[in-house]
CSV table of C-alpha atoms in Angstrom, one decimal:
chain,number,residue,atom,x,y,z
A,1,UNK,CA,-1.1,-27.2,-20.4
A,2,UNK,CA,-1.9,-23.6,-19.2
A,3,UNK,CA,-4.5,-21.8,-21.3
A,4,UNK,CA,-2.9,-19.9,-24.1
A,5,UNK,CA,-2.7,-16.2,-23.2
A,6,UNK,CA,-3.4,-16.6,-19.5
A,7,UNK,CA,-0.5,-15.9,-17.3
A,8,UNK,CA,-0.1,-15.7,-13.5
A,9,UNK,CA,-0.1,-11.9,-13.8
A,10,UNK,CA,-3.4,-12.1,-15.6
A,11,UNK,CA,-4.8,-14.3,-12.9
A,12,UNK,CA,-3.8,-11.7,-10.4
A,13,UNK,CA,-5.5,-9.0,-12.6
A,14,UNK,CA,-8.8,-11.1,-12.6
A,15,UNK,CA,-8.4,-11.5,-8.8
A,16,UNK,CA,-7.9,-7.8,-8.2
A,17,UNK,CA,-10.9,-6.9,-10.4
A,18,UNK,CA,-13.0,-9.3,-8.3
A,19,UNK,CA,-11.7,-7.8,-5.1
A,20,UNK,CA,-12.3,-4.2,-6.4
A,21,UNK,CA,-15.9,-5.2,-7.3
A,22,UNK,CA,-16.8,-7.4,-4.3
A,23,UNK,CA,-14.2,-7.1,-1.6
A,24,UNK,CA,-11.6,-9.5,-0.3
A,25,UNK,CA,-14.1,-11.9,1.2
A,26,UNK,CA,-15.3,-12.7,-2.3
A,27,UNK,CA,-11.9,-14.1,-3.3
A,28,UNK,CA,-12.1,-17.8,-4.1
A,29,UNK,CA,-10.5,-19.8,-6.8
A,30,UNK,CA,-13.9,-20.5,-8.3
A,31,UNK,CA,-14.8,-16.8,-8.6
A,32,UNK,CA,-11.4,-16.0,-10.2
A,33,UNK,CA,-11.6,-18.9,-12.6
A,34,UNK,CA,-15.1,-17.7,-13.7
A,35,UNK,CA,-13.7,-14.2,-14.4
A,36,UNK,CA,-10.8,-15.7,-16.3
A,37,UNK,CA,-13.0,-18.1,-18.3
A,38,UNK,CA,-11.3,-21.2,-17.1
A,39,UNK,CA,-12.2,-24.2,-15.0
A,40,UNK,CA,-11.2,-23.9,-11.3
A,41,UNK,CA,-8.7,-26.7,-11.5
A,42,UNK,CA,-7.0,-24.9,-14.4
A,43,UNK,CA,-5.9,-22.1,-12.2
A,44,UNK,CA,-3.4,-24.4,-10.5
A,45,UNK,CA,-1.5,-24.4,-13.8
A,46,UNK,CA,-1.0,-20.7,-13.4
A,47,UNK,CA,-1.0,-20.4,-9.6
A,48,UNK,CA,0.4,-23.6,-8.3
A,49,UNK,CA,-0.1,-22.9,-4.6
A,50,UNK,CA,-3.9,-22.3,-5.0
A,51,UNK,CA,-5.6,-19.6,-3.0
A,52,UNK,CA,-2.7,-19.1,-0.6
A,53,UNK,CA,-0.4,-18.4,-3.5
A,54,UNK,CA,-2.9,-16.2,-5.2
A,55,UNK,CA,-3.3,-14.1,-2.0
A,56,UNK,CA,0.5,-13.8,-1.8
A,57,UNK,CA,0.7,-12.6,-5.4
A,58,UNK,CA,-2.1,-10.1,-4.7
A,59,UNK,CA,-0.2,-8.8,-1.7
A,60,UNK,CA,3.0,-8.4,-3.7
A,61,UNK,CA,1.1,-6.6,-6.5
A,62,UNK,CA,-0.8,-4.2,-4.2
A,63,UNK,CA,2.4,-3.4,-2.3
A,64,UNK,CA,4.2,-2.7,-5.6
A,65,UNK,CA,1.3,-0.5,-6.8
A,66,UNK,CA,1.4,1.6,-3.6
A,67,UNK,CA,5.2,1.9,-3.8
A,68,UNK,CA,4.9,3.1,-7.4
A,69,UNK,CA,2.3,5.6,-6.5
A,70,UNK,CA,4.3,7.0,-3.6
A,71,UNK,CA,7.5,7.1,-5.7
A,72,UNK,CA,5.8,8.9,-8.5
A,73,UNK,CA,4.2,11.5,-6.2
A,74,UNK,CA,7.5,12.2,-4.4
A,75,UNK,CA,9.9,12.3,-7.4
A,76,UNK,CA,11.4,15.8,-7.9
A,77,UNK,CA,10.1,17.0,-4.5
A,78,UNK,CA,11.7,17.4,-1.1
A,79,UNK,CA,10.9,18.3,2.5
A,80,UNK,CA,7.3,19.3,3.2
A,81,UNK,CA,6.3,19.2,-0.4
A,82,UNK,CA,7.5,15.6,-0.7
A,83,UNK,CA,5.8,14.4,2.5
A,84,UNK,CA,2.5,16.2,1.4
A,85,UNK,CA,2.6,14.5,-2.0
A,86,UNK,CA,3.4,11.1,-0.5
A,87,UNK,CA,0.6,11.2,2.0
A,88,UNK,CA,-1.9,12.5,-0.5
A,89,UNK,CA,-0.9,9.7,-2.9
A,90,UNK,CA,-1.2,7.2,-0.2
A,91,UNK,CA,-4.7,8.4,0.7
A,92,UNK,CA,-5.7,8.6,-2.9
A,93,UNK,CA,-4.7,5.0,-3.5
A,94,UNK,CA,-6.6,3.7,-0.5
A,95,UNK,CA,-9.7,5.8,-1.4
A,96,UNK,CA,-9.6,4.7,-5.1
A,97,UNK,CA,-9.1,1.0,-4.2
A,98,UNK,CA,-10.5,0.4,-0.7
A,99,UNK,CA,-10.9,-3.4,-1.1
A,100,UNK,CA,-7.5,-3.7,-2.7
A,101,UNK,CA,-6.0,-1.6,0.1
A,102,UNK,CA,-7.5,-4.1,2.6
A,103,UNK,CA,-5.4,-6.8,0.9
A,104,UNK,CA,-2.2,-4.9,1.7
A,105,UNK,CA,-0.4,-6.8,4.4
A,106,UNK,CA,0.8,-4.5,7.2
A,107,UNK,CA,3.2,-7.1,8.5
A,108,UNK,CA,4.4,-9.2,5.5
A,109,UNK,CA,5.3,-12.8,6.2
A,110,UNK,CA,8.7,-14.0,5.3
A,111,UNK,CA,8.6,-14.1,1.5
A,112,UNK,CA,11.3,-12.9,-0.9
A,113,UNK,CA,9.0,-11.1,-3.3
A,114,UNK,CA,6.8,-9.5,-0.7
A,115,UNK,CA,9.8,-8.5,1.4
A,116,UNK,CA,11.3,-6.9,-1.7
A,117,UNK,CA,8.1,-5.0,-2.4
A,118,UNK,CA,7.7,-3.9,1.2
A,119,UNK,CA,11.3,-2.8,1.4
A,120,UNK,CA,10.8,-0.7,-1.7
A,121,UNK,CA,7.7,0.9,-0.2
A,122,UNK,CA,9.4,1.8,3.1
A,123,UNK,CA,12.5,2.9,1.1
A,124,UNK,CA,10.4,5.5,-0.7
A,125,UNK,CA,9.3,6.9,2.7
A,126,UNK,CA,12.8,6.8,4.1
A,127,UNK,CA,14.2,8.6,1.0
A,128,UNK,CA,11.6,11.4,1.5
A,129,UNK,CA,12.5,11.7,5.2
A,130,UNK,CA,16.2,12.0,4.5
A,131,UNK,CA,15.3,15.5,3.2
A,132,UNK,CA,14.8,16.4,6.8
A,133,UNK,CA,18.4,15.4,7.6
A,134,UNK,CA,17.2,12.2,9.3
A,135,UNK,CA,19.3,9.0,9.3
A,136,UNK,CA,20.1,6.0,11.5
A,137,UNK,CA,17.5,5.0,14.0
A,138,UNK,CA,15.7,8.4,13.8
A,139,UNK,CA,14.8,7.9,10.1
A,140,UNK,CA,13.3,4.5,11.0
A,141,UNK,CA,11.3,6.1,13.9
A,142,UNK,CA,10.1,8.8,11.5
A,143,UNK,CA,9.2,6.3,8.8
A,144,UNK,CA,7.1,4.3,11.3
A,145,UNK,CA,5.3,7.5,12.2
A,146,UNK,CA,4.6,8.3,8.6
A,147,UNK,CA,3.3,4.8,8.0
A,148,UNK,CA,1.1,4.9,11.1
A,149,UNK,CA,-0.4,8.2,10.2
A,150,UNK,CA,-1.0,7.2,6.6
A,151,UNK,CA,-2.4,3.8,7.3
A,152,UNK,CA,-4.5,4.9,10.3
A,153,UNK,CA,-6.2,7.8,8.3
A,154,UNK,CA,-6.7,5.6,5.3
A,155,UNK,CA,-8.1,2.7,7.2
A,156,UNK,CA,-10.5,4.9,9.2
A,157,UNK,CA,-11.7,6.9,6.3
A,158,UNK,CA,-12.3,4.0,3.9
A,159,UNK,CA,-14.2,2.0,6.5
A,160,UNK,CA,-16.5,5.0,7.2
A,161,UNK,CA,-15.3,5.6,10.7
A,162,UNK,CA,-15.3,9.4,10.3
A,163,UNK,CA,-19.0,10.2,10.6
A,164,UNK,CA,-18.9,13.9,11.5
A,165,UNK,CA,-19.7,16.4,8.7
A,166,UNK,CA,-16.4,18.2,8.6
A,167,UNK,CA,-14.5,17.8,5.4
A,168,UNK,CA,-12.0,14.9,5.4
A,169,UNK,CA,-9.7,16.6,3.0
A,170,UNK,CA,-9.3,19.4,5.5
A,171,UNK,CA,-8.6,16.9,8.3
A,172,UNK,CA,-6.0,15.2,6.1
A,173,UNK,CA,-4.3,18.5,5.4
A,174,UNK,CA,-4.2,19.3,9.1
A,175,UNK,CA,-2.7,15.8,9.7
A,176,UNK,CA,0.0,16.5,7.1
A,177,UNK,CA,0.8,19.9,8.6
A,178,UNK,CA,1.1,18.3,12.1
A,179,UNK,CA,3.5,15.7,10.7
A,180,UNK,CA,5.7,18.1,8.7
A,181,UNK,CA,5.9,20.5,11.7
A,182,UNK,CA,7.0,17.7,13.9
A,183,UNK,CA,9.6,16.5,11.3
A,184,UNK,CA,11.3,19.9,11.4
A,185,UNK,CA,12.0,19.4,15.1
A,186,UNK,CA,12.6,15.7,14.9
A,187,UNK,CA,15.7,14.7,16.9
A,188,UNK,CA,18.7,13.9,14.7
A,189,UNK,CA,20.6,10.6,15.4
A,190,UNK,CA,23.6,12.4,17.0
A,191,UNK,CA,21.3,14.5,19.3
A,192,UNK,CA,20.1,11.4,21.3
């Protein structure tokens, strides 16, 4: 019988705390069990698929968290203001949770829960881009551009790839301005 009070969500909470503290490479069933205060075999009562299932649940949770942050940032905004808020929220999440961000799948495997979370994440981006009058294939191309810029800057900055002394916040602002300028002249679907 599963430990009273311990749920799959709480197992994920313990796993994410471990990842936040020690990085994704520290994720093992034994380390999560120790944090949860249970024996390693007991985790299978809460996460039946073992470490593979736990990684899947982590990926779903992190994708949902990022989608929530982006949606909260963009709500009530449009155009450049919405894109700016969205990209700043993306970067803030990655910076605040660099190890958790590393657990974010960039190409989700076929999985209903993960696909649903990823669809919601991309849906937030697409909703913001519709403020530029984009639809059809062009909104998809623009969403891919936004994701590429957001992920590229986040990944490079949290891994310490930007070694020069210039302020990263200024660089990020310039990146956002470059994107929003481009979005104003983005081809509309009927212009192709």
